[in-house]
């Protein structure tokens, strides 16, 4: 079965950059779209970005457009989230998960990772 593990979180100052990694193991990785989600303390989990299996479709939440970039390397079974010009409201636990398609179908997320903490503070 597909297993996902996030890494790369940490404490950064506003305006700085951070890169998160989602590493996959188990079943075939390149048939799934992968999304990044985040959840701040006491807040609802929100979808930040999604990338389709072959990187044809990419989506971003309005709050991160122009600042975050999602990419994937199927040969290495990895999805990256490059976070530039981070803001305090970017703080939260970031998770990656798999779905059949970013924008179509039932969008039933599965194979959630354990999460990695991102804290943006001055």
PDB file of C-alpha atoms in Angstrom:
ATOM      1  CA  UNK A   1       0.000   0.000   0.000  1.00  0.00           C
ATOM      2  CA  UNK A   2       1.053   3.592  -0.570  1.00  0.00           C
ATOM      3  CA  UNK A   3       2.810   5.227   2.356  1.00  0.00           C
ATOM      4  CA  UNK A   4       3.703   8.902   2.544  1.00  0.00           C
ATOM      5  CA  UNK A   5       6.125  10.688   4.847  1.00  0.00           C
ATOM      6  CA  UNK A   6       6.536  14.457   5.126  1.00  0.00           C
ATOM      7  CA  UNK A   7       9.716  16.250   6.076  1.00  0.00           C
ATOM      8  CA  UNK A   8      11.344  19.663   5.894  1.00  0.00           C
ATOM      9  CA  UNK A   9       9.299  21.670   8.359  1.00  0.00           C
ATOM     10  CA  UNK A  10      10.773  24.010  10.895  1.00  0.00           C
ATOM     11  CA  UNK A  11      10.836  27.513  12.316  1.00  0.00           C
ATOM     12  CA  UNK A  12      11.303  30.341   9.831  1.00  0.00           C
ATOM     13  CA  UNK A  13      10.852  34.092   9.805  1.00  0.00           C
ATOM     14  CA  UNK A  14       8.333  35.934   7.631  1.00  0.00           C
ATOM     15  CA  UNK A  15       9.668  36.463   4.144  1.00  0.00           C
ATOM     16  CA  UNK A  16      11.979  33.478   4.243  1.00  0.00           C
ATOM     17  CA  UNK A  17      11.722  30.240   2.300  1.00  0.00           C
ATOM     18  CA  UNK A  18      11.172  26.628   3.182  1.00  0.00           C
ATOM     19  CA  UNK A  19      10.929  23.440   1.179  1.00  0.00           C
ATOM     20  CA  UNK A  20       8.778  20.506   2.234  1.00  0.00           C
ATOM     21  CA  UNK A  21       9.156  16.980   0.928  1.00  0.00           C
ATOM     22  CA  UNK A  22       6.629  14.181   0.640  1.00  0.00           C
ATOM     23  CA  UNK A  23       8.342  10.858   0.131  1.00  0.00           C
ATOM     24  CA  UNK A  24       6.431   7.786  -0.999  1.00  0.00           C
ATOM     25  CA  UNK A  25       6.985   4.087  -0.614  1.00  0.00           C
ATOM     26  CA  UNK A  26       4.930   0.965  -1.147  1.00  0.00           C
ATOM     27  CA  UNK A  27       2.603   0.649  -4.106  1.00  0.00           C
ATOM     28  CA  UNK A  28       2.979   2.510  -7.390  1.00  0.00           C
ATOM     29  CA  UNK A  29       3.319   6.217  -6.733  1.00  0.00           C
ATOM     30  CA  UNK A  30       2.914   7.740 -10.169  1.00  0.00           C
ATOM     31  CA  UNK A  31      -0.748   6.767 -10.631  1.00  0.00           C
ATOM     32  CA  UNK A  32      -1.875   9.166  -7.901  1.00  0.00           C
ATOM     33  CA  UNK A  33      -2.347  12.861  -7.635  1.00  0.00           C
ATOM     34  CA  UNK A  34      -0.749  14.206  -4.457  1.00  0.00           C
ATOM     35  CA  UNK A  35      -1.974  17.123  -2.413  1.00  0.00           C
ATOM     36  CA  UNK A  36      -0.520  19.229   0.360  1.00  0.00           C
ATOM     37  CA  UNK A  37      -2.835  20.206   3.199  1.00  0.00           C
ATOM     38  CA  UNK A  38      -2.268  22.245   6.311  1.00  0.00           C
ATOM     39  CA  UNK A  39      -3.985  22.704   9.633  1.00  0.00           C
ATOM     40  CA  UNK A  40      -3.306  25.491  12.074  1.00  0.00           C
ATOM     41  CA  UNK A  41      -4.111  25.121  15.779  1.00  0.00           C
ATOM     42  CA  UNK A  42      -7.869  25.169  16.237  1.00  0.00           C
ATOM     43  CA  UNK A  43      -8.460  25.610  12.503  1.00  0.00           C
ATOM     44  CA  UNK A  44      -9.948  23.440   9.804  1.00  0.00           C
ATOM     45  CA  UNK A  45      -7.620  21.507   7.586  1.00  0.00           C
ATOM     46  CA  UNK A  46      -7.343  23.150   4.198  1.00  0.00           C
ATOM     47  CA  UNK A  47      -6.006  22.044   0.860  1.00  0.00           C
ATOM     48  CA  UNK A  48      -2.963  24.071  -0.107  1.00  0.00           C
ATOM     49  CA  UNK A  49      -1.950  22.577  -3.421  1.00  0.00           C
ATOM     50  CA  UNK A  50      -2.401  19.512  -5.581  1.00  0.00           C
ATOM     51  CA  UNK A  51      -0.432  18.010  -8.429  1.00  0.00           C
ATOM     52  CA  UNK A  52      -1.682  15.323 -10.771  1.00  0.00           C
ATOM     53  CA  UNK A  53       0.131  12.077 -11.435  1.00  0.00           C
ATOM     54  CA  UNK A  54       1.994  13.437 -14.470  1.00  0.00           C
ATOM     55  CA  UNK A  55       2.136  17.080 -13.330  1.00  0.00           C
ATOM     56  CA  UNK A  56      -0.387  18.123 -15.965  1.00  0.00           C
ATOM     57  CA  UNK A  57      -2.804  19.624 -13.447  1.00  0.00           C
ATOM     58  CA  UNK A  58      -1.636  21.846 -10.597  1.00  0.00           C
ATOM     59  CA  UNK A  59      -3.834  23.722  -8.179  1.00  0.00           C
ATOM     60  CA  UNK A  60      -3.140  26.239  -5.421  1.00  0.00           C
ATOM     61  CA  UNK A  61      -5.206  27.822  -2.740  1.00  0.00           C
ATOM     62  CA  UNK A  62      -5.657  31.541  -3.325  1.00  0.00           C
ATOM     63  CA  UNK A  63      -3.760  32.274  -0.139  1.00  0.00           C
ATOM     64  CA  UNK A  64      -0.534  30.755  -1.476  1.00  0.00           C
ATOM     65  CA  UNK A  65      -0.660  31.588  -5.182  1.00  0.00           C
ATOM     66  CA  UNK A  66       2.504  33.270  -6.342  1.00  0.00           C
ATOM     67  CA  UNK A  67       4.404  32.160  -3.260  1.00  0.00           C
ATOM     68  CA  UNK A  68       4.286  28.354  -3.207  1.00  0.00           C
ATOM     69  CA  UNK A  69       5.284  25.932  -5.934  1.00  0.00           C
ATOM     70  CA  UNK A  70       4.437  22.255  -6.016  1.00  0.00           C
ATOM     71  CA  UNK A  71       6.419  19.761  -8.062  1.00  0.00           C
ATOM     72  CA  UNK A  72       7.044  16.049  -8.230  1.00  0.00           C
ATOM     73  CA  UNK A  73       9.702  13.612  -9.287  1.00  0.00           C
ATOM     74  CA  UNK A  74       8.088  10.280 -10.004  1.00  0.00           C
ATOM     75  CA  UNK A  75      11.415   8.535 -10.485  1.00  0.00           C
ATOM     76  CA  UNK A  76      12.301   9.399  -6.900  1.00  0.00           C
ATOM     77  CA  UNK A  77       8.705   9.033  -5.682  1.00  0.00           C
ATOM     78  CA  UNK A  78       8.698  12.475  -4.177  1.00  0.00           C
ATOM     79  CA  UNK A  79       6.515  15.584  -4.142  1.00  0.00           C
ATOM     80  CA  UNK A  80       7.949  18.929  -3.100  1.00  0.00           C
ATOM     81  CA  UNK A  81       6.364  22.121  -1.865  1.00  0.00           C
ATOM     82  CA  UNK A  82       8.591  25.151  -2.242  1.00  0.00           C
ATOM     83  CA  UNK A  83       7.364  27.851   0.107  1.00  0.00           C
ATOM     84  CA  UNK A  84       8.655  31.352  -0.608  1.00  0.00           C
ATOM     85  CA  UNK A  85       7.902  34.617   1.147  1.00  0.00           C
ATOM     86  CA  UNK A  86       6.222  32.785   3.988  1.00  0.00           C
ATOM     87  CA  UNK A  87       3.745  34.556   6.235  1.00  0.00           C
ATOM     88  CA  UNK A  88       2.657  33.920   9.825  1.00  0.00           C
ATOM     89  CA  UNK A  89      -0.666  32.588   8.553  1.00  0.00           C
ATOM     90  CA  UNK A  90       1.243  29.795   6.821  1.00  0.00           C
ATOM     91  CA  UNK A  91       1.900  28.285  10.235  1.00  0.00           C
ATOM     92  CA  UNK A  92       0.495  24.825  10.759  1.00  0.00           C
ATOM     93  CA  UNK A  93       1.040  21.131  10.351  1.00  0.00           C
ATOM     94  CA  UNK A  94       1.509  20.242   6.704  1.00  0.00           C
ATOM     95  CA  UNK A  95       0.345  16.886   5.409  1.00  0.00           C
ATOM     96  CA  UNK A  96       0.502  15.177   2.075  1.00  0.00           C
ATOM     97  CA  UNK A  97      -2.091  12.722   0.857  1.00  0.00           C
ATOM     98  CA  UNK A  98      -3.071  10.872  -2.295  1.00  0.00           C
ATOM     99  CA  UNK A  99      -6.160  11.184  -4.451  1.00  0.00           C
ATOM    100  CA  UNK A 100      -7.232   9.895  -7.859  1.00  0.00           C
ATOM    101  CA  UNK A 101      -7.422  13.336  -9.462  1.00  0.00           C
ATOM    102  CA  UNK A 102      -6.914  16.897  -8.273  1.00  0.00           C
ATOM    103  CA  UNK A 103     -10.144  18.310  -9.708  1.00  0.00           C
ATOM    104  CA  UNK A 104     -12.341  15.431 -10.858  1.00  0.00           C
ATOM    105  CA  UNK A 105     -13.997  12.413  -9.343  1.00  0.00           C
ATOM    106  CA  UNK A 106     -14.844  11.805  -5.710  1.00  0.00           C
ATOM    107  CA  UNK A 107     -11.633  13.359  -4.351  1.00  0.00           C
ATOM    108  CA  UNK A 108     -11.314  10.864  -1.545  1.00  0.00           C
ATOM    109  CA  UNK A 109      -7.951  11.580   0.050  1.00  0.00           C
ATOM    110  CA  UNK A 110      -6.030   8.659   1.439  1.00  0.00           C
ATOM    111  CA  UNK A 111      -2.609   7.518   2.586  1.00  0.00           C
ATOM    112  CA  UNK A 112      -2.087  10.561   4.787  1.00  0.00           C
ATOM    113  CA  UNK A 113       1.388  11.157   6.098  1.00  0.00           C
ATOM    114  CA  UNK A 114       2.180  11.985   9.701  1.00  0.00           C
ATOM    115  CA  UNK A 115       2.648  15.694   9.039  1.00  0.00           C
ATOM    116  CA  UNK A 116       5.483  18.150   9.464  1.00  0.00           C
ATOM    117  CA  UNK A 117       5.280  21.328  11.530  1.00  0.00           C
ATOM    118  CA  UNK A 118       5.862  24.708   9.921  1.00  0.00           C
ATOM    119  CA  UNK A 119       6.073  27.736  12.178  1.00  0.00           C
ATOM    120  CA  UNK A 120       6.447  31.227  10.730  1.00  0.00           C
ATOM    121  CA  UNK A 121       7.291  33.733  13.410  1.00  0.00           C
ATOM    122  CA  UNK A 122       9.421  36.815  13.844  1.00  0.00           C
TER     123      UNK A 122
END
